[in-house]
């Protein structure tokens, strides 16, 4: 499924065919995804890929952009409040809180957020959240 957002492409790829059960706080979760998707588009050359994968114990959500990436030694700084990587990723508006907030929201849902450079170019932000049973 592919959608255009502000003249840019967002591609959603999912292996999830059955309902999943997860206890979320909708307002926080929306803010989490708003921050991550806006951040990806801020540095993207035009396309953002979102993948959803479910396995036995968790769901993994990856948001991948095709921007310039980050020097590996600088990645940990991205999760600190008010840290920005303008030199590596080009100029973008913002105050450096989006990824720090996203990490805290993920942690409040007992999940983990990681950031890594993609093989060719761009960045991947991955969220792993534990699933809950239907009951």
Short mmCIF file of C-alpha atoms in Angstrom, two decimals:
data_model
loop_
_atom_site.label_atom_id
_atom_site.label_comp_id
_atom_site.label_asym_id
_atom_site.label_seq_id
_atom_site.Cartn_x
_atom_site.Cartn_y
_atom_site.Cartn_z
CA UNK A 1 0.00 0.00 0.00
CA UNK A 2 1.44 3.38 -0.96
CA UNK A 3 0.26 6.85 0.04
CA UNK A 4 1.40 10.32 -0.95
CA UNK A 5 1.97 12.76 1.88
CA UNK A 6 2.82 16.32 0.93
CA UNK A 7 4.14 15.25 -2.48
CA UNK A 8 6.27 12.50 -0.94
CA UNK A 9 5.77 8.78 -0.88
CA UNK A 10 5.18 6.62 2.14
CA UNK A 11 5.21 2.88 1.58
CA UNK A 12 3.71 0.47 4.13
CA UNK A 13 4.85 -3.16 4.06
CA UNK A 14 3.33 -5.63 6.52
CA UNK A 15 3.28 -9.37 7.16
CA UNK A 16 0.46 -8.96 9.68
CA UNK A 17 -2.67 -10.72 8.47
CA UNK A 18 -4.52 -11.25 11.74
CA UNK A 19 -5.47 -8.78 14.44
CA UNK A 20 -2.83 -8.07 17.02
CA UNK A 21 -3.56 -7.19 20.60
CA UNK A 22 -1.65 -4.47 22.28
CA UNK A 23 -2.50 -2.20 25.18
CA UNK A 24 -1.54 1.29 23.97
CA UNK A 25 -2.21 4.84 24.97
CA UNK A 26 -3.55 6.19 21.66
CA UNK A 27 -2.47 9.82 22.16
CA UNK A 28 1.09 8.79 23.04
CA UNK A 29 1.25 6.29 20.21
CA UNK A 30 0.09 8.87 17.70
CA UNK A 31 2.75 11.29 18.93
CA UNK A 32 5.34 8.54 18.64
CA UNK A 33 4.52 7.92 14.99
CA UNK A 34 4.05 11.59 14.15
CA UNK A 35 7.55 12.27 15.50
CA UNK A 36 9.17 9.33 13.70
CA UNK A 37 7.45 9.84 10.35
CA UNK A 38 7.99 13.62 10.37
CA UNK A 39 11.65 13.05 11.25
CA UNK A 40 12.06 10.55 8.42
CA UNK A 41 10.47 12.91 5.89
CA UNK A 42 12.59 15.81 7.14
CA UNK A 43 15.72 14.01 5.98
CA UNK A 44 14.34 11.83 3.19
CA UNK A 45 14.99 12.34 -0.48
CA UNK A 46 11.34 11.56 -1.15
CA UNK A 47 10.35 8.13 0.13
CA UNK A 48 9.79 6.68 3.58
CA UNK A 49 9.25 2.96 4.07
CA UNK A 50 7.34 1.65 7.09
CA UNK A 51 7.44 -2.08 7.80
CA UNK A 52 5.38 -3.99 10.33
CA UNK A 53 6.43 -7.51 11.30
CA UNK A 54 4.90 -9.78 13.88
CA UNK A 55 6.49 -12.82 15.40
CA UNK A 56 5.49 -14.99 18.33
CA UNK A 57 6.41 -12.52 21.07
CA UNK A 58 6.53 -9.03 19.59
CA UNK A 59 5.78 -6.64 16.80
CA UNK A 60 8.58 -4.76 15.05
CA UNK A 61 7.90 -1.45 13.38
CA UNK A 62 10.65 0.00 11.21
CA UNK A 63 10.66 3.46 9.67
CA UNK A 64 13.30 3.82 6.97
CA UNK A 65 14.30 6.95 5.10
CA UNK A 66 16.58 7.40 2.11
CA UNK A 67 18.45 10.44 3.41
CA UNK A 68 22.18 10.81 4.07
CA UNK A 69 22.36 8.75 7.28
CA UNK A 70 24.38 9.59 10.39
CA UNK A 71 28.03 8.97 11.24
CA UNK A 72 27.89 5.75 13.34
CA UNK A 73 29.64 7.35 16.31
CA UNK A 74 26.91 10.03 16.46
CA UNK A 75 23.82 7.78 16.48
CA UNK A 76 23.51 7.57 20.30
CA UNK A 77 23.33 11.38 20.46
CA UNK A 78 20.07 11.32 18.47
CA UNK A 79 18.16 10.00 21.48
CA UNK A 80 19.33 12.79 23.76
CA UNK A 81 16.98 15.77 24.13
CA UNK A 82 17.92 18.84 22.06
CA UNK A 83 20.59 16.97 20.08
CA UNK A 84 20.57 17.60 16.33
CA UNK A 85 22.73 16.21 13.58
CA UNK A 86 22.35 19.02 11.05
CA UNK A 87 25.92 18.66 9.81
CA UNK A 88 25.38 15.05 8.79
CA UNK A 89 21.77 15.10 7.67
CA UNK A 90 21.36 18.56 6.16
CA UNK A 91 19.47 21.47 7.61
CA UNK A 92 16.03 20.84 9.02
CA UNK A 93 13.75 22.70 11.37
CA UNK A 94 13.12 21.31 14.83
CA UNK A 95 14.56 21.43 18.30
CA UNK A 96 15.96 17.92 18.64
CA UNK A 97 13.22 16.44 20.81
CA UNK A 98 11.36 14.14 18.40
CA UNK A 99 13.50 11.03 18.74
CA UNK A 100 14.02 11.50 22.49
CA UNK A 101 10.25 11.71 22.98
CA UNK A 102 9.72 8.71 20.70
CA UNK A 103 12.17 6.65 22.75
CA UNK A 104 10.44 7.54 26.02
CA UNK A 105 7.01 6.68 24.63
CA UNK A 106 8.38 3.36 23.35
CA UNK A 107 9.89 2.59 26.76
CA UNK A 108 6.60 3.46 28.47
CA UNK A 109 5.04 0.68 26.36
CA UNK A 110 7.79 -1.75 27.51
CA UNK A 111 9.43 -1.53 24.11
CA UNK A 112 12.81 -0.70 22.68
CA UNK A 113 13.75 1.90 20.06
CA UNK A 114 16.98 1.57 18.08
CA UNK A 115 18.54 3.63 15.30
CA UNK A 116 20.92 2.35 12.64
CA UNK A 117 22.23 3.40 9.25
CA UNK A 118 20.86 1.46 6.31
CA UNK A 119 23.26 -0.49 4.10
CA UNK A 120 23.24 1.90 1.12
CA UNK A 121 21.94 5.21 2.49
CA UNK A 122 19.43 6.49 4.96
CA UNK A 123 18.44 5.65 8.48
CA UNK A 124 16.26 2.98 10.09
CA UNK A 125 14.41 3.62 13.32
CA UNK A 126 13.16 0.34 14.73
CA UNK A 127 10.61 -0.13 17.50
CA UNK A 128 10.12 -3.54 19.10
CA UNK A 129 7.04 -3.92 21.30
CA UNK A 130 5.97 -7.01 23.25
CA UNK A 131 2.62 -8.50 22.29
CA UNK A 132 -0.06 -9.29 24.83
CA UNK A 133 -2.46 -12.22 24.80
CA UNK A 134 -6.08 -11.81 23.67
CA UNK A 135 -7.43 -12.30 27.18
#
